[in-house]
PDB file of C-alpha atoms in Angstrom:
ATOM      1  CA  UNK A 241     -23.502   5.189  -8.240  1.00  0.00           C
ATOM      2  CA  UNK A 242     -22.846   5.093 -11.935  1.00  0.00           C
ATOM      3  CA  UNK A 243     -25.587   2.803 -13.803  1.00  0.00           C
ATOM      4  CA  UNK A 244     -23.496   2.498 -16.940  1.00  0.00           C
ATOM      5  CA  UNK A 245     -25.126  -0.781 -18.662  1.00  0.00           C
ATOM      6  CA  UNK A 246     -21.546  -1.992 -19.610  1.00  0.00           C
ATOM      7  CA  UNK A 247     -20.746  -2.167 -16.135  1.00  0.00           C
ATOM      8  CA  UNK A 248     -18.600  -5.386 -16.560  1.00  0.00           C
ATOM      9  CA  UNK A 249     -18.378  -5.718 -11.860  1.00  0.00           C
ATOM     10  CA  UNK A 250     -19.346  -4.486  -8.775  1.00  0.00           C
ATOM     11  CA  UNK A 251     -19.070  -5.954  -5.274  1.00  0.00           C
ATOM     12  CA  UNK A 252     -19.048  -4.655  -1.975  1.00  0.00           C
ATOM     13  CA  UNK A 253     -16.749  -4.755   0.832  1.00  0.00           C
ATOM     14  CA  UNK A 254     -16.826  -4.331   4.977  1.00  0.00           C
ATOM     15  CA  UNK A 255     -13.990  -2.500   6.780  1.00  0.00           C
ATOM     16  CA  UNK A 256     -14.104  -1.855  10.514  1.00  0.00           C
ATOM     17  CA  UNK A 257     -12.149   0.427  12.276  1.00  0.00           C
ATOM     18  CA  UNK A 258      -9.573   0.085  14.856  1.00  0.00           C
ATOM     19  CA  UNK A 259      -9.204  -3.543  13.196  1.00  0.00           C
ATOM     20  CA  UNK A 260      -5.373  -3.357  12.851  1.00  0.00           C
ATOM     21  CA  UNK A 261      -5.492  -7.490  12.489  1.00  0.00           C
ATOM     22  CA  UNK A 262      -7.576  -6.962   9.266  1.00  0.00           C
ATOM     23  CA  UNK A 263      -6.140  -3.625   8.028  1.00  0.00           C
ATOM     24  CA  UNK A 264      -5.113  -4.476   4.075  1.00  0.00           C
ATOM     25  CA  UNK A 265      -7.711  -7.367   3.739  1.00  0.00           C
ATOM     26  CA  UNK A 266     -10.309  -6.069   1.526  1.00  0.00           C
ATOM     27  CA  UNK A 267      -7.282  -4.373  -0.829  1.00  0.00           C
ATOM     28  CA  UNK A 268      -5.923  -7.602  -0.986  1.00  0.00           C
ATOM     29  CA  UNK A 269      -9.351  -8.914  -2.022  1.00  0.00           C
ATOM     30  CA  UNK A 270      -9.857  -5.971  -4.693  1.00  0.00           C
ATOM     31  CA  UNK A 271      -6.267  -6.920  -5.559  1.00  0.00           C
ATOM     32  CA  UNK A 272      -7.089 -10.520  -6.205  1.00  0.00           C
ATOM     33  CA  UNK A 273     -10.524  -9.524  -7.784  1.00  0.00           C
ATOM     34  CA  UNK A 274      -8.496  -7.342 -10.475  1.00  0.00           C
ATOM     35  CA  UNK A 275      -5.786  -9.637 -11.422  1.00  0.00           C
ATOM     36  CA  UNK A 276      -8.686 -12.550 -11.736  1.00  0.00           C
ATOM     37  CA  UNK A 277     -10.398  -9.572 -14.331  1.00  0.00           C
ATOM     38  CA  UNK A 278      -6.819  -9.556 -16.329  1.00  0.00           C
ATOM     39  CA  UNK A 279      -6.434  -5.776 -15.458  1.00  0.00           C
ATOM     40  CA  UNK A 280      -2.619  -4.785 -16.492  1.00  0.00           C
ATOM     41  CA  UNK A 281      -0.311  -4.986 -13.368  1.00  0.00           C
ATOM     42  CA  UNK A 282       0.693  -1.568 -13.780  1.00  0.00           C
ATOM     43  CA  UNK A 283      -2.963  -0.324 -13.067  1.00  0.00           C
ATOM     44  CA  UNK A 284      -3.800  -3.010  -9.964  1.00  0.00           C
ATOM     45  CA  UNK A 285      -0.784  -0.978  -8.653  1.00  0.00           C
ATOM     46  CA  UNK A 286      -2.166   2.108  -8.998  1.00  0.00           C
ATOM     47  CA  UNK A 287      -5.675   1.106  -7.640  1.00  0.00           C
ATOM     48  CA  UNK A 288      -3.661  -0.325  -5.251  1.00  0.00           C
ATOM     49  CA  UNK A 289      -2.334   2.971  -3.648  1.00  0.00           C
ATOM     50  CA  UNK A 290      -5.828   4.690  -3.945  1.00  0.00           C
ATOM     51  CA  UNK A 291      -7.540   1.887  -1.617  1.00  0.00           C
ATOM     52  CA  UNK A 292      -4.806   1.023   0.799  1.00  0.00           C
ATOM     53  CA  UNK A 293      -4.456   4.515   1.532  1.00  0.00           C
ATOM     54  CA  UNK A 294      -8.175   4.920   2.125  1.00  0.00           C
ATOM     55  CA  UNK A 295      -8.649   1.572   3.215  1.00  0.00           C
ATOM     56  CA  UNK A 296      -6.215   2.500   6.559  1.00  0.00           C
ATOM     57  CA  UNK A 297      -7.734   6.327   6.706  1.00  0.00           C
ATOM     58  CA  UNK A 298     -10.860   4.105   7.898  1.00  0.00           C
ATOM     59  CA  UNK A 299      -9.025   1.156  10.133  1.00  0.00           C
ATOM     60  CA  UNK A 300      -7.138   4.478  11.775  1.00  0.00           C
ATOM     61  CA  UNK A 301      -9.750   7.411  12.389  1.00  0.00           C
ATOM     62  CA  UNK A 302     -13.757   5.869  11.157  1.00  0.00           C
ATOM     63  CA  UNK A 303     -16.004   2.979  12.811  1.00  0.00           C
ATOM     64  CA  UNK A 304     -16.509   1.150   9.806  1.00  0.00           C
ATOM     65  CA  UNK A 305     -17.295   1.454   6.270  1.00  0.00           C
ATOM     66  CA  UNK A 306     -18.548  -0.062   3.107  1.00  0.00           C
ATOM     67  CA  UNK A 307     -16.540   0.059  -0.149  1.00  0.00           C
ATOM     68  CA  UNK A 308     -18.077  -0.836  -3.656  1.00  0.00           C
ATOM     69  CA  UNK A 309     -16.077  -1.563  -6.454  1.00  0.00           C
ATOM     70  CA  UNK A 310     -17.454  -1.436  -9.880  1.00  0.00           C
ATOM     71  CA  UNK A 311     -15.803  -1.858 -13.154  1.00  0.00           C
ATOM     72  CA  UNK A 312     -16.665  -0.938 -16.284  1.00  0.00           C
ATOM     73  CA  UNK A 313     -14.722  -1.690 -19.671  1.00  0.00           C
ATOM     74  CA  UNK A 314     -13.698   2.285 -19.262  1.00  0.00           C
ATOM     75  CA  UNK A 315     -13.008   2.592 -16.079  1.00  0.00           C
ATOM     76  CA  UNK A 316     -12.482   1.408 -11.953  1.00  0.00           C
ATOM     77  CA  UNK A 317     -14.923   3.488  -9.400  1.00  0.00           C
ATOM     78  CA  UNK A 318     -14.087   2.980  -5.688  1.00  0.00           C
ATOM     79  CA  UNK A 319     -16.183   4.381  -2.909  1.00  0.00           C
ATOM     80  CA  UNK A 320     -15.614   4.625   0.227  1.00  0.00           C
ATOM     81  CA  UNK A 321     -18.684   5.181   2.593  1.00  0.00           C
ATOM     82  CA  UNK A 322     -17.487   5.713   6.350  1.00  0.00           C
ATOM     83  CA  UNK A 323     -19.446   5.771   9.283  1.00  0.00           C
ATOM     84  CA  UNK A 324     -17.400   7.930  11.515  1.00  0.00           C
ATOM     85  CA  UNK A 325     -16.023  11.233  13.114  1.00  0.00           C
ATOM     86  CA  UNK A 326     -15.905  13.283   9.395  1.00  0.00           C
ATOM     87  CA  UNK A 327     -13.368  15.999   8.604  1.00  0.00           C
ATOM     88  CA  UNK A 328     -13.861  19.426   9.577  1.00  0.00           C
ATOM     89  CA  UNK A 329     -11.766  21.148   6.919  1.00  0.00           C
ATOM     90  CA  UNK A 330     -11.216  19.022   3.855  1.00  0.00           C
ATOM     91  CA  UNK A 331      -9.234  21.125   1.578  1.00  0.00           C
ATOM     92  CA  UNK A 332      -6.499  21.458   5.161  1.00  0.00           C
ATOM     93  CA  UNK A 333      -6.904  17.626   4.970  1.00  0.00           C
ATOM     94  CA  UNK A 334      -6.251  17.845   1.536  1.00  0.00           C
ATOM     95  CA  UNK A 335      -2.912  19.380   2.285  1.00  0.00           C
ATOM     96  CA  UNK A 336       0.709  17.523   2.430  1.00  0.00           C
ATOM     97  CA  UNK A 337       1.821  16.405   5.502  1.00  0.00           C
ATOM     98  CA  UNK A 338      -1.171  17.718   7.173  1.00  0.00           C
ATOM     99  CA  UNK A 339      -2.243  14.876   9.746  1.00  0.00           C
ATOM    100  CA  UNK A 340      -4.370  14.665  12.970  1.00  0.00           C
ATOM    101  CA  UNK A 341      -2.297  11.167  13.850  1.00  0.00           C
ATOM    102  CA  UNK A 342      -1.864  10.007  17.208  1.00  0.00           C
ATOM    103  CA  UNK A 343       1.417   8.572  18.715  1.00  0.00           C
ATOM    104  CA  UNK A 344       0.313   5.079  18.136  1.00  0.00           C
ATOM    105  CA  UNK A 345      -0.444   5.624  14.813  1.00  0.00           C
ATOM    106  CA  UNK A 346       2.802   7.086  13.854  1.00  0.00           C
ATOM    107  CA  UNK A 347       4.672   3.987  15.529  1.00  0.00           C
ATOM    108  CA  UNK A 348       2.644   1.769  13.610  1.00  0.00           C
ATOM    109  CA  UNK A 349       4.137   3.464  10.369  1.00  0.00           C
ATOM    110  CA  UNK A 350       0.998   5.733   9.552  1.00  0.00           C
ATOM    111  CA  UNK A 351       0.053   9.397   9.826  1.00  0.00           C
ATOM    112  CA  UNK A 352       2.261  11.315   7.899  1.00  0.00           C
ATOM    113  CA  UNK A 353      -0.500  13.473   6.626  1.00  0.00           C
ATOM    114  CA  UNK A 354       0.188  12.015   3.022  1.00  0.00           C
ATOM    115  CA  UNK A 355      -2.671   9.549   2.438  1.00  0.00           C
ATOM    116  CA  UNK A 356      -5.526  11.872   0.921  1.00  0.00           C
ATOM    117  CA  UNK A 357      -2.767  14.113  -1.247  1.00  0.00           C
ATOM    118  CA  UNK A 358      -1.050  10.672  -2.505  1.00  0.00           C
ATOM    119  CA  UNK A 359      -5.207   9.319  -3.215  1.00  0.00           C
ATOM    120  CA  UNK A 360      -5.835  12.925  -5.190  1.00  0.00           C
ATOM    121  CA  UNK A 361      -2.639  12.199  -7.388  1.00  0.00           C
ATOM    122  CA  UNK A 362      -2.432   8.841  -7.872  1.00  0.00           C
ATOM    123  CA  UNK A 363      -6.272   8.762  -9.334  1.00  0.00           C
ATOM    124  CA  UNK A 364      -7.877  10.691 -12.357  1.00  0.00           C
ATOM    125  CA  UNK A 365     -11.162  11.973  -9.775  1.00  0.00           C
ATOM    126  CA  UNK A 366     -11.553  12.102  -6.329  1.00  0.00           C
ATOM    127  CA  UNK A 367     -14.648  13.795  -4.748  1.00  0.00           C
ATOM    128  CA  UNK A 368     -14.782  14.028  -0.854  1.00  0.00           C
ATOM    129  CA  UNK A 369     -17.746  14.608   0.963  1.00  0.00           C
ATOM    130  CA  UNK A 370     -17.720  14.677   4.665  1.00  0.00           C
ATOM    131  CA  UNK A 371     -20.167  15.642   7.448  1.00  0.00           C
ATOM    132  CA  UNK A 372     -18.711  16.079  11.126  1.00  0.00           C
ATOM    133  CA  UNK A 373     -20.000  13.418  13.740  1.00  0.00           C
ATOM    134  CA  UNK A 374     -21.541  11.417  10.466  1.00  0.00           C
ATOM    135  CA  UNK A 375     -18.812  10.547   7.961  1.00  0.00           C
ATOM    136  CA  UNK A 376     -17.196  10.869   5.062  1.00  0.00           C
ATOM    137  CA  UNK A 377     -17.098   9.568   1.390  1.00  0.00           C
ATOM    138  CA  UNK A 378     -14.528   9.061  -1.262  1.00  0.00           C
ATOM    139  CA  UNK A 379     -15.580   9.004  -4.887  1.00  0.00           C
ATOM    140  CA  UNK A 380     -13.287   7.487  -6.508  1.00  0.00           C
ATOM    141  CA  UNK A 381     -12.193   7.343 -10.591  1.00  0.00           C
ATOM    142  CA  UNK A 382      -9.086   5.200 -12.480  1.00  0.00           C
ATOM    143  CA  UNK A 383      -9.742   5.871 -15.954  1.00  0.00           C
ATOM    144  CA  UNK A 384      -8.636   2.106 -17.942  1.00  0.00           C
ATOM    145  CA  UNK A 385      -6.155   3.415 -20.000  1.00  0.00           C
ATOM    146  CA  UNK A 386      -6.022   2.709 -23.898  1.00  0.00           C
ATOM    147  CA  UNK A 387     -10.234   1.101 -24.195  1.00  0.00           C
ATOM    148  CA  UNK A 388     -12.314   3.179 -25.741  1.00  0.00           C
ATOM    149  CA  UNK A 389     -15.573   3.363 -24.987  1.00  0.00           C
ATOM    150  CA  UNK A 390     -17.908   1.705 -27.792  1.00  0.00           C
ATOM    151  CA  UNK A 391     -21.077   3.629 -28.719  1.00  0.00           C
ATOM    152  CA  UNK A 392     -24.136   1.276 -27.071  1.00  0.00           C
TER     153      UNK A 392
ATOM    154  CA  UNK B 273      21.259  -7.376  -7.664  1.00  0.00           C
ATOM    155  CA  UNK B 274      20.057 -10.446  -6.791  1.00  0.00           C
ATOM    156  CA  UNK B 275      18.557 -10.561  -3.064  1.00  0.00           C
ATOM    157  CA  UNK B 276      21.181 -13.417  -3.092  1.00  0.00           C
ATOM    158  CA  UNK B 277      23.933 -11.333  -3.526  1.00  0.00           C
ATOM    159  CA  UNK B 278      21.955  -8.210  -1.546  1.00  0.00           C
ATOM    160  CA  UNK B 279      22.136 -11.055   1.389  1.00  0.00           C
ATOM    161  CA  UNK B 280      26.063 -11.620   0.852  1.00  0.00           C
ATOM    162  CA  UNK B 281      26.679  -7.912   0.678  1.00  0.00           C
ATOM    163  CA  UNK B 282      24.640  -6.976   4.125  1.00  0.00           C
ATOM    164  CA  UNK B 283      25.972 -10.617   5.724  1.00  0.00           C
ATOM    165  CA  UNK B 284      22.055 -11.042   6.284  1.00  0.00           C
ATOM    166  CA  UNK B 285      20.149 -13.219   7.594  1.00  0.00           C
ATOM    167  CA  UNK B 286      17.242 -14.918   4.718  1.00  0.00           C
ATOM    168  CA  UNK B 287      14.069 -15.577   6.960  1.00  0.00           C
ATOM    169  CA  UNK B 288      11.773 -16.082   4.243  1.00  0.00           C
ATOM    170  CA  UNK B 289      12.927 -16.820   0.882  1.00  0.00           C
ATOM    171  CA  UNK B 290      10.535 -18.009  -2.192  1.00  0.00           C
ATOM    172  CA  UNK B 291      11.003 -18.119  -5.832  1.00  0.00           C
ATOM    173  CA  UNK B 292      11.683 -15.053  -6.287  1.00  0.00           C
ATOM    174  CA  UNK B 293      15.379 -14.890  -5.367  1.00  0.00           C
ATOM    175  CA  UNK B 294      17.054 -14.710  -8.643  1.00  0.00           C
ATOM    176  CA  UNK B 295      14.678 -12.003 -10.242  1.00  0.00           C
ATOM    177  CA  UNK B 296      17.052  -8.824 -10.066  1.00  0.00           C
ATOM    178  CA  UNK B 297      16.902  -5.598  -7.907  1.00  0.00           C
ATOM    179  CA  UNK B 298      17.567  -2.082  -8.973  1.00  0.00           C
ATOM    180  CA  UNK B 299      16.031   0.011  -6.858  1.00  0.00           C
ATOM    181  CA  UNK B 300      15.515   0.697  -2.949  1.00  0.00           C
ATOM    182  CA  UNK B 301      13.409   2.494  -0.650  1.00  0.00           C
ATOM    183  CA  UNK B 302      14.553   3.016   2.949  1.00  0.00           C
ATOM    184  CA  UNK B 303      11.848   4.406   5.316  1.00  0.00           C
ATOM    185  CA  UNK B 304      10.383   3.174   8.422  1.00  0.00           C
ATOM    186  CA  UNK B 305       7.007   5.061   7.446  1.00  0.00           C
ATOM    187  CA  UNK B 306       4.430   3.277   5.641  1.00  0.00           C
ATOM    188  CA  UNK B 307       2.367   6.221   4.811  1.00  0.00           C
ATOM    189  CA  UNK B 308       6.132   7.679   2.883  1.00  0.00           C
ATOM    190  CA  UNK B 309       6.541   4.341   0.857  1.00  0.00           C
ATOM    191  CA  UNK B 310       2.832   4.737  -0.333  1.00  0.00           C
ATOM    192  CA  UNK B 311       3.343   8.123  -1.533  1.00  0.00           C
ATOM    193  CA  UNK B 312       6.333   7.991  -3.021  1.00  0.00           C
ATOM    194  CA  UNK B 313       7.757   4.157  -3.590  1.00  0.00           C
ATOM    195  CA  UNK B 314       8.111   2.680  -7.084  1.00  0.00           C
ATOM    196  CA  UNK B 315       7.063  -0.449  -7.748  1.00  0.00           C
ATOM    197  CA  UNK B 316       9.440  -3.456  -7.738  1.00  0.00           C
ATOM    198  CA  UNK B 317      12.153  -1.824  -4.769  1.00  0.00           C
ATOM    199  CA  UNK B 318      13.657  -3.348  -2.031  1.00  0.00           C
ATOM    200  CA  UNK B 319      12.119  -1.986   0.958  1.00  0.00           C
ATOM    201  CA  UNK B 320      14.808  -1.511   3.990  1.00  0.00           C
ATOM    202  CA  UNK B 321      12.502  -0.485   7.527  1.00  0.00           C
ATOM    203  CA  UNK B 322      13.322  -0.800  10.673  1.00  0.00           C
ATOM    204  CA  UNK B 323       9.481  -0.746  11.629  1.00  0.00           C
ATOM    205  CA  UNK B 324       8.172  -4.175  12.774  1.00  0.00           C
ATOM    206  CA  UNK B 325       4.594  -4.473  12.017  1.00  0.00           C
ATOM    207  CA  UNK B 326       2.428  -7.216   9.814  1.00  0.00           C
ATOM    208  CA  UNK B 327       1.259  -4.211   7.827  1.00  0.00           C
ATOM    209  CA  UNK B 328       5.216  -3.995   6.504  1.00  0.00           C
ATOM    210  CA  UNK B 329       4.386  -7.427   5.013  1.00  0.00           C
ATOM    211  CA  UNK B 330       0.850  -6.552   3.363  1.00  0.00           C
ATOM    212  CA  UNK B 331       2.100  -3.147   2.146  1.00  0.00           C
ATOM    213  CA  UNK B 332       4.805  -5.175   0.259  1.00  0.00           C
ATOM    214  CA  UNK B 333       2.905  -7.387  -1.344  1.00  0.00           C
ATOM    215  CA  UNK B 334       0.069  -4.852  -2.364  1.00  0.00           C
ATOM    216  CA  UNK B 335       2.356  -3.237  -3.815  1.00  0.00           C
ATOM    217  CA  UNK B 336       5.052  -5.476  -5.768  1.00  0.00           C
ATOM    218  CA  UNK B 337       7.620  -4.692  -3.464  1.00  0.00           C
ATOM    219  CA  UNK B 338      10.806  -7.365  -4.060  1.00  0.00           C
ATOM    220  CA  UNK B 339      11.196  -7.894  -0.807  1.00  0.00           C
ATOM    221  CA  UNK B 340      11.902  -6.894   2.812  1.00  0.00           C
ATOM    222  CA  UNK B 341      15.113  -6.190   4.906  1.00  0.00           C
ATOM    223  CA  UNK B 342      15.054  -5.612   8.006  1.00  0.00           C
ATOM    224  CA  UNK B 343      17.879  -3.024   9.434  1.00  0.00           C
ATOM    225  CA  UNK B 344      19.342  -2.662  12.894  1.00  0.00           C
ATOM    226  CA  UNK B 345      19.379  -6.412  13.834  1.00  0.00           C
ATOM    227  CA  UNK B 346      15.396  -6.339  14.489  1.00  0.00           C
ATOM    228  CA  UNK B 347      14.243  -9.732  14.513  1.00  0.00           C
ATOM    229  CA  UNK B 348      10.246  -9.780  12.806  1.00  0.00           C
ATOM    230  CA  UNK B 349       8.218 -12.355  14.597  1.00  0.00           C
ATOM    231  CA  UNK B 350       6.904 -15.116  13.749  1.00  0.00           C
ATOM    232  CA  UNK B 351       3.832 -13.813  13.098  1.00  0.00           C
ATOM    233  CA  UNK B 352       5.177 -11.245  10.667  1.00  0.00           C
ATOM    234  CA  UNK B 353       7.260 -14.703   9.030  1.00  0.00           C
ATOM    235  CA  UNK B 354       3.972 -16.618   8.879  1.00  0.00           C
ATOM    236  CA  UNK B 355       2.051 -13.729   6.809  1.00  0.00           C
ATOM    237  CA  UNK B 356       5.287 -13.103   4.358  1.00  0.00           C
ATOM    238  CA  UNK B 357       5.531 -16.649   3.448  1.00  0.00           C
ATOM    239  CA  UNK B 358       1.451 -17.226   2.508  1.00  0.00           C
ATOM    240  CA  UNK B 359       2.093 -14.161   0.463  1.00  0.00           C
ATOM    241  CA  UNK B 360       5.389 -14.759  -0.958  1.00  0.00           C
ATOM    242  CA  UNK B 361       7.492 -11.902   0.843  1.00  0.00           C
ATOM    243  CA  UNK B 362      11.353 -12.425   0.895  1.00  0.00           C
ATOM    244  CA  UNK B 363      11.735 -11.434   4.138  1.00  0.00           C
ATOM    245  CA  UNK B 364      15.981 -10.848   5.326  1.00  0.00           C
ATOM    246  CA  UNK B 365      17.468  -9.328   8.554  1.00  0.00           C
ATOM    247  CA  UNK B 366      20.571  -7.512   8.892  1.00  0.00           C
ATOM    248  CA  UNK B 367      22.532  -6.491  11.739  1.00  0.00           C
ATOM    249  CA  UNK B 368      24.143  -3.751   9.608  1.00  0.00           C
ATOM    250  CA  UNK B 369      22.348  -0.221  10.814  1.00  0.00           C
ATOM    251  CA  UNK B 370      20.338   1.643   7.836  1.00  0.00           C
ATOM    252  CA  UNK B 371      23.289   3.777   7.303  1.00  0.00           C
ATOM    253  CA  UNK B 372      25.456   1.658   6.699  1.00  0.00           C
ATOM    254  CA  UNK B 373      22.787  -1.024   4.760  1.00  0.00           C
ATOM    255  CA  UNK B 374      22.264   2.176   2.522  1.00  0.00           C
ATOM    256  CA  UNK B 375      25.726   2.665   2.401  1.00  0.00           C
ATOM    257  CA  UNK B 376      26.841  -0.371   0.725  1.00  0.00           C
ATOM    258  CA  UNK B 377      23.454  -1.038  -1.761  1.00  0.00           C
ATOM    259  CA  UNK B 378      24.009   2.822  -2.686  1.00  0.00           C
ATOM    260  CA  UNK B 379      27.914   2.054  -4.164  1.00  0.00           C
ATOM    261  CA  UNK B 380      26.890  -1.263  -5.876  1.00  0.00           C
ATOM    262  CA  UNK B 381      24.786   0.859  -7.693  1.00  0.00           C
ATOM    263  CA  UNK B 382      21.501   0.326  -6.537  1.00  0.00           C
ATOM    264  CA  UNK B 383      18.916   3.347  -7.813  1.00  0.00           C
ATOM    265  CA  UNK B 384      16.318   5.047  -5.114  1.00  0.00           C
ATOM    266  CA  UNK B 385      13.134   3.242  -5.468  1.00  0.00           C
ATOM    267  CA  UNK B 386      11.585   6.699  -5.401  1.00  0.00           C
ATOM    268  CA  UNK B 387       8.529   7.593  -8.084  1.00  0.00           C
ATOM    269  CA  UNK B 388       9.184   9.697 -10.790  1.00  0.00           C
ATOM    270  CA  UNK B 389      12.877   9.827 -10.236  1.00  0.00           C
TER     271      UNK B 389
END
């Protein structure tokens, strides 16, 4: 975790899987946190996309996991700590339209193998780290575009 | 278009309307996958799904969607009502068919609410 001194947020968030009643809550939240932080509209949306997808990645396949969200005047770091069944092959799961989904998933409108692809191009970093049986992390990076950073 | 005049053209049925009727509509996304509309739906579409499932309504308002029609005379329940209208969803049904509810937005012009297009 970044210990930038112009870190401007950070709060931390539950999800739990299999919690379909839930799923989309704590996006909301970071939604509602952003907008309250007068981030442009255009960049909530983005951020949006990134935690959503990974957000239902955990409510589909983990047992739960804690997100922290930290801003900085430079840029918005997401991570997403799972506790869960991990994935074997990342760079496969990396791959379009790759997807371990289950019937029920698919009928509920998930599991089209797009949601780690659409994470790695909708944000400026993404570092996975997963361990089989244990879990797996996303790293997360939105660069704020336009603010540069001042010299402390 | 309006969704008032999107409601004319599909002779649908408004099941949750807010103030967002007038603002105007130039794009749409048709899919009844929520993992396609995340990767590939631009902000500000009309979002036609057969699918009925509360996470139609979150998706849409995470992510500025206009609003929601709902193809193939599928009626949403209430539930799915309850949780557009505390987040300000237009929510409409159609009986038209998603052929034929593309059909008529695609000659009035309407653009594919695809990214990057």
């Amino acid at each position: 975790m970044a210990t930038d001194g112009s870190m401007l947020f950070r709060r931390t968030f539950q999800i739990t899987g299999s919690d379909f009643q839930n799923a989309g809550s704590v996006s909301k939240e970071i939604k509602k946190t952003l907008k309250q932080l007068s981030i442009d509209g255009e960049l909530i949306w983005r951020v949006m996309i990134v935690s959503y997808e990974a957000e239902m990645n955990v409510v589909l396949y983990a047992h739960e996991c804690t997100v922290t969200l930290e801003i900085s005047p430079t840029a918005i770091h997401l991570v997403f700590d799972d506790r869960g069944p991990g994935i074997p092959d990342v760079p496969l799961a990396m791959t379009e339209g790759y997807s371990t989904a289950t019937r029920e998933m698919r009928e509920r409108g998930f599991g089209a193998g797009l949601g780690l692809p659409n994470i790695k191009k909708t944000c400026d970093q993404l570092e996975v780290t997963s361990t089989v049986g244990v879990g797996t992390k996303l790293d997360i990076r939105i660069i704020i575009p336009g603010v540069v950073s001042k010299a402390a | 278009m309006r969704l008032t005049e999107i409601v004319a053209l599909l002779a649908a049925e408004p099941l949750v309307l807010d103030e967002g009727m007038d603002r105007e509509i130039t794009s749409v996304h048709a899919s009844d996958l929520i993992s396609e509309v995340l990767a590939s739906c631009s902000r500000g579409a009309l979002w036609l799904t057969g699918l009925l499932d509360p996470q139609i309504v979150n998706t849409a308002e995470l992510f500025d969607l206009a609003a929601v029609v709902f193809v193939g005379n599928r009626r949403p329940s209430e539930g799915i009502l309850a949780l557009a209208r505390e987040e300000g969803i237009p929510i409409v049904a159609t009986k038209l068919t998603m052929f034929e509810t593309c059909g008529l937005l695609y000659t009035k012009g309407m653009l594919p609410g695809t990214r990057g297009r």
